[in-house]
PDB file of C-alpha atoms and ligand atoms in Angstrom:
ATOM      1  CA  MET A 348     -17.581   3.984  18.876  1.00  0.00           C
ATOM      2  CA  GLY A 349     -17.040   7.368  17.794  1.00  0.00           C
ATOM      3  CA  SER A 350     -18.347   9.169  20.772  1.00  0.00           C
ATOM      4  CA  LEU A 351     -15.513   7.782  23.083  1.00  0.00           C
ATOM      5  CA  SER A 352     -12.916   7.845  20.544  1.00  0.00           C
ATOM      6  CA  PRO A 353     -10.203   9.684  21.863  1.00  0.00           C
ATOM      7  CA  TYR A 354     -10.058  11.938  18.228  1.00  0.00           C
ATOM      8  CA  ALA A 355     -13.909  12.392  17.532  1.00  0.00           C
ATOM      9  CA  GLY A 356     -14.599  15.510  16.037  1.00  0.00           C
ATOM     10  CA  ARG A 357     -10.692  15.862  15.366  1.00  0.00           C
ATOM     11  CA  ARG A 358      -9.282  17.373  12.232  1.00  0.00           C
ATOM     12  CA  VAL A 359      -7.004  15.051  10.468  1.00  0.00           C
ATOM     13  CA  CYS A 360      -5.284  16.990   7.705  1.00  0.00           C
ATOM     14  CA  LEU A 361      -4.116  13.706   4.905  1.00  0.00           C
ATOM     15  CA  THR A 362      -1.626  14.942   2.748  1.00  0.00           C
ATOM     16  CA  THR A 363      -2.337  13.494  -0.724  1.00  0.00           C
ATOM     17  CA  ARG A 364      -2.712  14.236  -4.293  1.00  0.00           C
ATOM     18  CA  HIS A 365      -4.138  11.783  -5.425  1.00  0.00           C
ATOM     19  CA  GLY A 366      -7.561  11.836  -4.443  1.00  0.00           C
ATOM     20  CA  LYS A 367      -7.266   9.486  -1.452  1.00  0.00           C
ATOM     21  CA  GLU A 368      -9.736  11.310   1.066  1.00  0.00           C
ATOM     22  CA  ARG A 369     -12.092   8.991  -1.036  1.00  0.00           C
ATOM     23  CA  ALA A 370     -11.239   6.240   0.038  1.00  0.00           C
ATOM     24  CA  LEU A 371     -10.434   7.249   3.937  1.00  0.00           C
ATOM     25  CA  ALA A 372     -13.019  10.032   4.727  1.00  0.00           C
ATOM     26  CA  ARG A 373     -15.465   7.509   5.706  1.00  0.00           C
ATOM     27  CA  PRO A 374     -13.507   5.366   8.018  1.00  0.00           C
ATOM     28  CA  PHE A 375     -12.469   8.197   9.568  1.00  0.00           C
ATOM     29  CA  LEU A 376     -15.570   9.400   9.771  1.00  0.00           C
ATOM     30  CA  HIS A 377     -18.158   6.295  10.902  1.00  0.00           C
ATOM     31  CA  GLY A 378     -15.227   4.182  13.002  1.00  0.00           C
ATOM     32  CA  LEU A 379     -13.445   7.443  14.832  1.00  0.00           C
ATOM     33  CA  GLY A 380     -15.913  10.667  14.389  1.00  0.00           C
ATOM     34  CA  ALA A 381     -12.802  12.475  12.898  1.00  0.00           C
ATOM     35  CA  ILE A 382     -12.516  14.902   9.624  1.00  0.00           C
ATOM     36  CA  LEU A 383     -10.755  14.118   7.542  1.00  0.00           C
ATOM     37  CA  GLU A 384      -9.032  17.141   5.297  1.00  0.00           C
ATOM     38  CA  VAL A 385      -6.542  16.980   2.679  1.00  0.00           C
ATOM     39  CA  ALA A 386      -3.270  18.997   3.061  1.00  0.00           C
ATOM     40  CA  PRO A 387      -2.555  21.871   0.476  1.00  0.00           C
ATOM     41  CA  CYS A 388       0.873  20.597  -0.740  1.00  0.00           C
ATOM     42  CA  ASP A 389       2.769  19.388  -2.780  1.00  0.00           C
ATOM     43  CA  THR A 390       4.239  15.179  -2.362  1.00  0.00           C
ATOM     44  CA  ASP A 391       6.186  15.283  -5.798  1.00  0.00           C
ATOM     45  CA  GLN A 392       9.386  16.950  -3.669  1.00  0.00           C
ATOM     46  CA  LEU A 393       9.156  13.572  -2.044  1.00  0.00           C
ATOM     47  CA  GLY A 394       9.474  11.576  -4.839  1.00  0.00           C
ATOM     48  CA  THR A 395       7.191  10.275  -7.335  1.00  0.00           C
ATOM     49  CA  PHE A 396       7.116   5.931  -8.867  1.00  0.00           C
ATOM     50  CA  SER A 397       9.706   5.826 -10.505  1.00  0.00           C
ATOM     51  CA  GLY A 398       9.799   1.930 -11.264  1.00  0.00           C
ATOM     52  CA  GLU A 399      12.817   1.732  -8.582  1.00  0.00           C
ATOM     53  CA  VAL A 400      11.477  -0.808  -5.940  1.00  0.00           C
ATOM     54  CA  GLU A 401      11.141   0.824  -2.817  1.00  0.00           C
ATOM     55  CA  ARG A 402      12.021  -1.111   0.414  1.00  0.00           C
ATOM     56  CA  LEU A 403       9.669  -1.140   3.565  1.00  0.00           C
ATOM     57  CA  GLY A 404      12.241   1.315   5.702  1.00  0.00           C
ATOM     58  CA  ASP A 405      12.569   3.920   2.969  1.00  0.00           C
ATOM     59  CA  ALA A 406       8.704   3.869   2.418  1.00  0.00           C
ATOM     60  CA  ARG A 407       7.563   4.252   5.765  1.00  0.00           C
ATOM     61  CA  ALA A 408      10.038   7.014   6.220  1.00  0.00           C
ATOM     62  CA  THR A 409       8.701   8.761   3.427  1.00  0.00           C
ATOM     63  CA  CYS A 410       5.106   7.903   4.406  1.00  0.00           C
ATOM     64  CA  HIS A 411       6.264   9.974   7.340  1.00  0.00           C
ATOM     65  CA  ARG A 412       7.767  12.654   6.107  1.00  0.00           C
ATOM     66  CA  LYS A 413       4.830  13.228   3.378  1.00  0.00           C
ATOM     67  CA  ALA A 414       2.497  13.885   6.720  1.00  0.00           C
ATOM     68  CA  LEU A 415       4.670  16.069   8.731  1.00  0.00           C
ATOM     69  CA  LEU A 416       4.941  18.271   5.504  1.00  0.00           C
ATOM     70  CA  GLY A 417       0.799  18.293   6.138  1.00  0.00           C
ATOM     71  CA  LEU A 418       1.103  18.959   9.470  1.00  0.00           C
ATOM     72  CA  GLU A 419       3.127  21.964   8.501  1.00  0.00           C
ATOM     73  CA  ALA A 420       0.984  23.404   5.896  1.00  0.00           C
ATOM     74  CA  SER A 421      -2.388  22.614   7.361  1.00  0.00           C
ATOM     75  CA  GLY A 422      -1.602  24.013  11.136  1.00  0.00           C
ATOM     76  CA  LEU A 423      -3.147  20.564  12.279  1.00  0.00           C
ATOM     77  CA  SER A 424      -1.837  18.834  14.659  1.00  0.00           C
ATOM     78  CA  LEU A 425      -3.221  14.812  13.794  1.00  0.00           C
ATOM     79  CA  GLY A 426      -1.962  13.927  10.365  1.00  0.00           C
ATOM     80  CA  LEU A 427      -2.476  11.015   7.983  1.00  0.00           C
ATOM     81  CA  ALA A 428      -0.769  10.195   4.645  1.00  0.00           C
ATOM     82  CA  SER A 429       0.260   6.418   2.859  1.00  0.00           C
ATOM     83  CA  GLU A 430       2.794   5.489   0.894  1.00  0.00           C
ATOM     84  CA  ALA A 431       3.273   1.908  -1.216  1.00  0.00           C
ATOM     85  CA  SER A 432       6.100   0.278  -2.565  1.00  0.00           C
ATOM     86  CA  PHE A 433       6.517  -3.061  -5.242  1.00  0.00           C
ATOM     87  CA  GLY A 434       8.585  -5.900  -5.428  1.00  0.00           C
ATOM     88  CA  PRO A 435       8.843  -9.151  -5.093  1.00  0.00           C
ATOM     89  CA  HIS A 436       7.039 -11.638  -2.981  1.00  0.00           C
ATOM     90  CA  PRO A 437       9.216 -11.915  -0.410  1.00  0.00           C
ATOM     91  CA  ALA A 438       8.661 -15.750  -0.467  1.00  0.00           C
ATOM     92  CA  VAL A 439       7.252 -15.906  -4.736  1.00  0.00           C
ATOM     93  CA  PRO A 440       9.803 -14.215  -6.111  1.00  0.00           C
ATOM     94  CA  LEU A 441       7.971 -14.624  -9.518  1.00  0.00           C
ATOM     95  CA  LEU A 442       4.556 -13.133  -7.869  1.00  0.00           C
ATOM     96  CA  SER A 443       4.840  -8.715  -7.805  1.00  0.00           C
ATOM     97  CA  VAL A 444       3.237  -8.053  -4.498  1.00  0.00           C
ATOM     98  CA  GLY A 445       2.486  -4.130  -3.375  1.00  0.00           C
ATOM     99  CA  GLN A 446       2.775  -3.145   0.285  1.00  0.00           C
ATOM    100  CA  GLU A 447       0.469  -0.471   1.253  1.00  0.00           C
ATOM    101  CA  LEU A 448       1.819   1.406   4.472  1.00  0.00           C
ATOM    102  CA  LEU A 449      -0.954   4.034   6.141  1.00  0.00           C
ATOM    103  CA  LEU A 450       0.560   6.031   8.754  1.00  0.00           C
ATOM    104  CA  PHE A 451      -1.320   8.212  11.394  1.00  0.00           C
ATOM    105  CA  VAL A 452       0.377  10.553  13.278  1.00  0.00           C
ATOM    106  CA  ASP A 453       0.042  11.948  16.603  1.00  0.00           C
ATOM    107  CA  LEU A 454       1.522  15.036  17.788  1.00  0.00           C
ATOM    108  CA  GLU A 455      -0.063  15.979  21.259  1.00  0.00           C
ATOM    109  CA  ARG A 456       0.500  11.716  22.083  1.00  0.00           C
ATOM    110  CA  GLY A 457       3.529  11.753  20.537  1.00  0.00           C
ATOM    111  CA  LEU A 458       2.658   8.697  18.044  1.00  0.00           C
ATOM    112  CA  SER A 459       3.124   7.630  15.407  1.00  0.00           C
ATOM    113  CA  VAL A 460       0.668   4.838  14.068  1.00  0.00           C
ATOM    114  CA  LEU A 461       1.150   2.756  11.318  1.00  0.00           C
ATOM    115  CA  GLU A 462      -1.089  -0.253   9.969  1.00  0.00           C
ATOM    116  CA  GLN A 463       0.251  -2.200   6.447  1.00  0.00           C
ATOM    117  CA  ARG A 464      -0.885  -4.943   4.088  1.00  0.00           C
ATOM    118  CA  LEU A 465       0.273  -6.648   1.627  1.00  0.00           C
ATOM    119  CA  ASP A 466      -1.444  -6.534  -1.954  1.00  0.00           C
ATOM    120  CA  LEU A 467      -1.090  -9.556  -4.335  1.00  0.00           C
ATOM    121  CA  ALA A 468      -3.945  -7.295  -6.820  1.00  0.00           C
ATOM    122  CA  THR A 469      -1.278  -4.689  -6.452  1.00  0.00           C
ATOM    123  CA  SER A 470       0.843  -5.563  -9.260  1.00  0.00           C
ATOM    124  CA  LEU A 471       3.227  -3.274 -10.905  1.00  0.00           C
ATOM    125  CA  ALA A 472       3.913  -4.389 -14.921  1.00  0.00           C
ATOM    126  CA  ARG A 473       5.742  -2.936 -17.866  1.00  0.00           C
ATOM    127  CA  ARG A 474       6.627  -3.838 -21.077  1.00  0.00           C
ATOM    128  CA  SER A 475       7.994  -3.223 -24.257  1.00  0.00           C
ATOM    129  CA  LEU A 476       6.455  -3.173 -27.777  1.00  0.00           C
ATOM    130  CA  GLU A 477       6.730  -1.275 -31.101  1.00  0.00           C
ATOM    131  CA  PRO A 478       3.446   0.614 -31.771  1.00  0.00           C
ATOM    132  CA  GLY A 479       2.501  -2.100 -34.454  1.00  0.00           C
ATOM    133  CA  GLU A 480       2.064  -4.928 -31.867  1.00  0.00           C
ATOM    134  CA  LEU A 481      -0.512  -2.982 -30.302  1.00  0.00           C
ATOM    135  CA  ALA A 482      -3.215  -5.330 -31.938  1.00  0.00           C
ATOM    136  CA  SER A 483      -1.061  -8.596 -31.438  1.00  0.00           C
ATOM    137  CA  GLU A 484      -2.637 -11.243 -28.940  1.00  0.00           C
ATOM    138  CA  GLY A 485       0.478 -11.108 -26.788  1.00  0.00           C
ATOM    139  CA  VAL A 486       0.514  -7.023 -26.088  1.00  0.00           C
ATOM    140  CA  GLN A 487      -3.862  -7.716 -26.094  1.00  0.00           C
ATOM    141  CA  ALA A 488      -3.439 -10.675 -23.572  1.00  0.00           C
ATOM    142  CA  TRP A 489      -1.182  -8.083 -21.057  1.00  0.00           C
ATOM    143  CA  LEU A 490      -3.526  -5.002 -21.342  1.00  0.00           C
ATOM    144  CA  ALA A 491      -5.806  -7.452 -20.204  1.00  0.00           C
ATOM    145  CA  GLN A 492      -3.695  -8.250 -17.616  1.00  0.00           C
ATOM    146  CA  VAL A 493      -3.412  -5.087 -16.293  1.00  0.00           C
ATOM    147  CA  ARG A 494      -6.880  -3.936 -16.353  1.00  0.00           C
ATOM    148  CA  PHE A 495      -6.586  -1.789 -18.891  1.00  0.00           C
ATOM    149  CA  PRO A 496      -8.571   1.138 -19.511  1.00  0.00           C
ATOM    150  CA  SER A 497     -10.398   0.942 -16.021  1.00  0.00           C
ATOM    151  CA  HIS A 498      -6.360   0.828 -14.353  1.00  0.00           C
ATOM    152  CA  ALA A 499      -4.192   3.330 -15.883  1.00  0.00           C
ATOM    153  CA  LEU A 500      -0.448   3.446 -17.955  1.00  0.00           C
ATOM    154  CA  ILE A 501       2.271   5.538 -18.542  1.00  0.00           C
ATOM    155  CA  ALA A 502       4.251   5.350 -22.346  1.00  0.00           C
ATOM    156  CA  ARG A 503       8.159   6.325 -22.043  1.00  0.00           C
ATOM    157  CA  PRO A 504      10.433   6.237 -24.621  1.00  0.00           C
ATOM    158  CA  ALA A 505      12.210   2.449 -24.477  1.00  0.00           C
ATOM    159  CA  GLU A 506      16.253   2.135 -23.864  1.00  0.00           C
ATOM    160  CA  GLY A 507      15.649   5.151 -21.340  1.00  0.00           C
ATOM    161  CA  HIS A 508      16.328   7.772 -24.017  1.00  0.00           C
ATOM    162  CA  PRO A 509      14.675  11.101 -23.692  1.00  0.00           C
ATOM    163  CA  GLY A 510      11.497  12.424 -24.393  1.00  0.00           C
ATOM    164  CA  PRO A 511       7.791  12.202 -23.382  1.00  0.00           C
ATOM    165  CA  CYS A 512       6.473  10.456 -19.439  1.00  0.00           C
ATOM    166  CA  LEU A 513       2.908  10.116 -20.638  1.00  0.00           C
ATOM    167  CA  LYS A 514       0.861   9.369 -17.251  1.00  0.00           C
ATOM    168  CA  ALA A 515      -2.454   8.573 -16.273  1.00  0.00           C
ATOM    169  CA  ILE A 516      -3.236   6.704 -19.482  1.00  0.00           C
ATOM    170  CA  ARG A 517      -7.447   5.738 -20.043  1.00  0.00           C
ATOM    171  CA  THR A 518      -8.291   5.055 -23.721  1.00  0.00           C
ATOM    172  CA  GLN A 519      -7.564   2.801 -27.024  1.00  0.00           C
ATOM    173  CA  ALA A 520      -7.535   6.437 -28.062  1.00  0.00           C
ATOM    174  CA  GLU A 521      -4.858   8.251 -25.951  1.00  0.00           C
ATOM    175  CA  LEU A 522      -2.945   4.989 -25.794  1.00  0.00           C
ATOM    176  CA  GLU A 523      -2.328   4.785 -29.533  1.00  0.00           C
ATOM    177  CA  ASP A 524      -1.625   8.993 -29.165  1.00  0.00           C
ATOM    178  CA  ALA A 525       1.374   7.662 -27.162  1.00  0.00           C
ATOM    179  CA  LEU A 526       2.620   4.927 -28.322  1.00  0.00           C
ATOM    180  CA  ALA A 527       2.746   7.028 -31.350  1.00  0.00           C
ATOM    181  CA  ARG A 528       4.192   9.854 -30.130  1.00  0.00           C
ATOM    182  CA  CYS A 529       7.319   7.640 -27.443  1.00  0.00           C
ATOM    183  CA  ALA A 530       8.010   6.031 -30.029  1.00  0.00           C
ATOM    184  CA  ALA A 531       9.296   8.809 -32.757  1.00  0.00           C
ATOM    185  CA  ALA A 532      11.961   9.381 -30.068  1.00  0.00           C
ATOM    186  CA  SER A 533      13.168   6.435 -29.781  1.00  0.00           C
ATOM    187  CA  PRO A 534      15.770   5.501 -32.568  1.00  0.00           C
ATOM    188  CA  GLU A 535      14.586   1.614 -31.729  1.00  0.00           C
ATOM    189  CA  GLY A 536      10.922   2.455 -32.147  1.00  0.00           C
ATOM    190  CA  ARG A 537      10.062   0.898 -28.946  1.00  0.00           C
ATOM    191  CA  VAL A 538       7.314   2.341 -26.329  1.00  0.00           C
ATOM    192  CA  TRP A 539       8.309   1.250 -22.283  1.00  0.00           C
ATOM    193  CA  LEU A 540       4.409   0.568 -21.137  1.00  0.00           C
ATOM    194  CA  GLU A 541       3.868   0.543 -17.396  1.00  0.00           C
ATOM    195  CA  THR A 542       1.027   0.527 -15.361  1.00  0.00           C
ATOM    196  CA  ASP A 543      -0.210   4.128 -13.966  1.00  0.00           C
ATOM    197  CA  MET A 544       0.443   3.322  -9.921  1.00  0.00           C
ATOM    198  CA  ARG A 545      -0.797   6.267  -8.414  1.00  0.00           C
ATOM    199  CA  ALA A 546      -4.608   5.777  -6.441  1.00  0.00           C
ATOM    200  CA  HIS A 547      -6.183   8.030  -8.778  1.00  0.00           C
ATOM    201  CA  CYS A 548      -5.288   5.906 -12.024  1.00  0.00           C
ATOM    202  CA  ASN A 549      -5.342   2.456 -10.191  1.00  0.00           C
ATOM    203  CA  PRO A 550      -9.213   1.385  -8.373  1.00  0.00           C
ATOM    204  CA  THR A 551      -7.294  -2.138  -6.746  1.00  0.00           C
ATOM    205  CA  ARG A 552      -4.950   0.533  -4.663  1.00  0.00           C
ATOM    206  CA  MET A 553      -7.424   3.015  -4.210  1.00  0.00           C
ATOM    207  CA  ALA A 554      -9.857  -0.046  -2.443  1.00  0.00           C
ATOM    208  CA  SER A 555      -6.443  -1.147  -1.001  1.00  0.00           C
ATOM    209  CA  ILE A 556      -6.332   1.461   0.664  1.00  0.00           C
ATOM    210  CA  ARG A 557      -9.355   2.097   2.102  1.00  0.00           C
ATOM    211  CA  ARG A 558      -8.983  -1.859   3.602  1.00  0.00           C
ATOM    212  CA  LEU A 559      -6.150  -0.039   5.597  1.00  0.00           C
ATOM    213  CA  GLY A 560      -8.219   2.895   6.370  1.00  0.00           C
ATOM    214  CA  PHE A 561     -10.699   0.060   8.398  1.00  0.00           C
ATOM    215  CA  GLN A 562      -7.892  -1.234   9.852  1.00  0.00           C
ATOM    216  CA  LEU A 563      -5.774   1.429  10.819  1.00  0.00           C
ATOM    217  CA  VAL A 564      -9.713   3.190  12.079  1.00  0.00           C
ATOM    218  CA  ARG A 565      -9.987  -0.071  13.985  1.00  0.00           C
ATOM    219  CA  ARG A 566      -6.263   0.152  15.919  1.00  0.00           C
ATOM    220  CA  LEU A 567      -6.526   4.179  16.642  1.00  0.00           C
ATOM    221  CA  GLY A 568      -9.853   2.903  18.366  1.00  0.00           C
ATOM    222  CA  ARG A 569      -8.181   0.215  20.694  1.00  0.00           C
ATOM    223  CA  PRO A 570      -6.375   1.624  23.856  1.00  0.00           C
ATOM    224  CA  CYS A 571      -3.057   0.448  25.158  1.00  0.00           C
ATOM    225  CA  PRO A 572      -3.819  -1.779  28.406  1.00  0.00           C
ATOM    226  CA  ALA A 573      -1.239  -0.787  30.246  1.00  0.00           C
ATOM    227  CA  CYS A 574      -0.867   3.309  29.346  1.00  0.00           C
ATOM    228  CA  GLY A 575      -4.796   3.695  27.478  1.00  0.00           C
ATOM    229  CA  ALA A 576      -3.481   5.212  24.393  1.00  0.00           C
ATOM    230  CA  PRO A 577      -4.583   4.844  21.304  1.00  0.00           C
ATOM    231  CA  GLY A 578      -3.048   2.243  18.792  1.00  0.00           C
ATOM    232  CA  TRP A 579      -2.724  -1.379  20.399  1.00  0.00           C
ATOM    233  CA  GLY A 580      -2.505  -3.871  18.120  1.00  0.00           C
ATOM    234  CA  LEU A 581      -1.142  -6.425  15.798  1.00  0.00           C
ATOM    235  CA  GLN A 582       3.211  -5.777  15.997  1.00  0.00           C
ATOM    236  CA  ALA A 583       4.464  -9.677  14.267  1.00  0.00           C
ATOM    237  CA  THR A 584       3.699 -12.734  13.885  1.00  0.00           C
ATOM    238  CA  LEU A 585       5.205 -15.695  15.361  1.00  0.00           C
ATOM    239  CA  PRO A 586       6.742 -18.246  13.251  1.00  0.00           C
ATOM    240  CA  GLY A 587       6.251 -22.117  14.857  1.00  0.00           C
ATOM    241  CA  LEU A 588       2.891 -23.631  14.684  1.00  0.00           C
ATOM    242  CA  PRO A 589       3.892 -27.322  15.826  1.00  0.00           C
ATOM    243  CA  CYS A 590       3.199 -29.903  13.221  1.00  0.00           C
ATOM    244  CA  SER A 591       0.272 -32.274  14.100  1.00  0.00           C
ATOM    245  CA  CYS A 592       2.086 -35.599  13.768  1.00  0.00           C
ATOM    246  CA  CYS A 593       5.611 -34.911  15.236  1.00  0.00           C
ATOM    247  CA  GLY A 594       5.319 -31.442  17.091  1.00  0.00           C
ATOM    248  CA  THR A 595       8.153 -30.175  14.953  1.00  0.00           C
ATOM    249  CA  ALA A 596       8.435 -26.195  14.817  1.00  0.00           C
ATOM    250  CA  THR A 597       6.917 -25.144  11.236  1.00  0.00           C
ATOM    251  CA  ALA A 598       6.436 -21.649   9.228  1.00  0.00           C
ATOM    252  CA  LEU A 599       3.543 -20.573  10.397  1.00  0.00           C
ATOM    253  CA  THR A 600       2.073 -18.835  12.801  1.00  0.00           C
ATOM    254  CA  ALA A 601       2.072 -19.527  16.189  1.00  0.00           C
ATOM    255  CA  GLN A 602       1.483 -17.193  18.234  1.00  0.00           C
ATOM    256  CA  GLU A 603       0.771 -12.763  17.561  1.00  0.00           C
ATOM    257  CA  ARG A 604       2.577 -10.124  19.870  1.00  0.00           C
ATOM    258  CA  TRP A 605       0.411  -7.419  20.327  1.00  0.00           C
ATOM    259  CA  GLY A 606       1.918  -4.025  21.082  1.00  0.00           C
ATOM    260  CA  CYS A 607       1.220  -0.086  21.896  1.00  0.00           C
ATOM    261  CA  ALA A 608       2.515   2.248  19.343  1.00  0.00           C
ATOM    262  CA  ALA A 609       2.861   4.625  22.901  1.00  0.00           C
ATOM    263  CA  CYS A 610       4.533   2.716  25.660  1.00  0.00           C
ATOM    264  CA  PRO A 611       7.219  -0.774  25.751  1.00  0.00           C
ATOM    265  CA  HIS A 612       4.121  -2.790  27.065  1.00  0.00           C
ATOM    266  CA  THR A 613       3.088  -6.288  24.303  1.00  0.00           C
ATOM    267  CA  GLU A 614       1.037  -9.517  24.633  1.00  0.00           C
ATOM    268  CA  LEU A 615       1.807 -12.974  23.270  1.00  0.00           C
ATOM    269  CA  ARG A 616      -1.951 -14.694  22.192  1.00  0.00           C
ATOM    270  CA  PRO A 617      -3.203 -17.366  20.454  1.00  0.00           C
ATOM    271  CA  ARG A 618      -3.454 -16.775  16.312  1.00  0.00           C
ATOM    272  CA  ARG A 619      -7.351 -15.748  15.490  1.00  0.00           C
ATOM    273  CA  ASP A 620      -8.909 -18.945  14.184  1.00  0.00           C
ATOM    274  CA  GLY A 621      -7.658 -20.671  17.304  1.00  0.00           C
ATOM    275  CA  LEU A 622      -5.333 -22.931  15.280  1.00  0.00           C
ATOM    276  CA  GLN A 623      -3.047 -24.981  17.218  1.00  0.00           C
ATOM    277  CA  GLN A 624      -1.313 -27.070  15.486  1.00  0.00           C
ATOM    278  CA  ALA A 625      -0.051 -27.223  11.681  1.00  0.00           C
ATOM    279  CA  ASP A 626      -0.908 -29.840   9.030  1.00  0.00           C
ATOM    280  CA  PRO A 627       1.858 -31.991   8.099  1.00  0.00           C
ATOM    281  CA  GLY A 628       1.571 -30.897   4.950  1.00  0.00           C
ATOM    282  CA  HIS A 629       3.906 -27.780   6.263  1.00  0.00           C
ATOM    283  CA  CYS A 630       6.088 -29.489   8.512  1.00  0.00           C
ATOM    284  CA  PRO A 631      10.494 -29.733   7.867  1.00  0.00           C
ATOM    285  CA  TRP A 632      10.307 -32.806   9.112  1.00  0.00           C
ATOM    286  CA  CYS A 633       7.147 -34.856   8.181  1.00  0.00           C
ATOM    287  CA  ASN A 634       7.587 -33.485   4.342  1.00  0.00           C
ATOM    288  CA  PRO A 635      10.502 -31.960   4.004  1.00  0.00           C
TER     289      PRO A 635
HETATM  290 ZN1   ZN B1694       5.935 -32.679  11.346  1.00  0.00          ZN
HETATM  291 ZN1   ZN B1695       1.203   1.819  26.397  1.00  0.00          ZN
END
């Protein structure tokens, strides 16, 4: 694919301070023949993870601003940036889910091409505790669940008290030290612990970004059948797969809409797995 790629031999500027080139350089080189360069700029001005849940529209806009920031700093015309938002699962509110976005910007063609994925494994978690509770079964189970120490933590004083905000905690000794310092700054002696979701602190997110990189590269390698612009691919899934028993439309995907990032051309395609009917278990009539 590399030699036919419209981006072969081109330099692409990745805006990151969190080592995302480790996940993205390979897909871009092998899939498109493009060379990633890290943009020397400070993305913290666009906001950092503060524990607030960002809506998708906001995450996309932040991602776009981040990519443009890198293009300005590097003087290149091809840019790449990623952004994540975390919140309740759209269908199962008790489950937390990570939404990872990866955006490619081509200033010469006036293109911006987005890939995204929902990731159940990439979840944000937080809890409060007193330092004395560290050895307790509950806290130890929580630490195992958030995959500490392979996944880093952030600590700060509980109840919003001012004080240290300690990031990238990766060892038992660092955790004990952080708990002591944050508890000392809280009148109740309590500490908020949460998962450090920055990519270099969270291998699950890094893996998710890598998969997204391959997904984006596949899309950039597909030209639009109408105008030839790079970036042809899935835009939306359309529900309505008919029940195999009574024919009622279910919530399952019936068709995929593919589209172009440059022109209005779209095509409806059948499901990739060839499934034409839904099990009655999904039917609002047969199985309400
Ligand atoms: Zn039915
Ligand atoms: Zn097109």
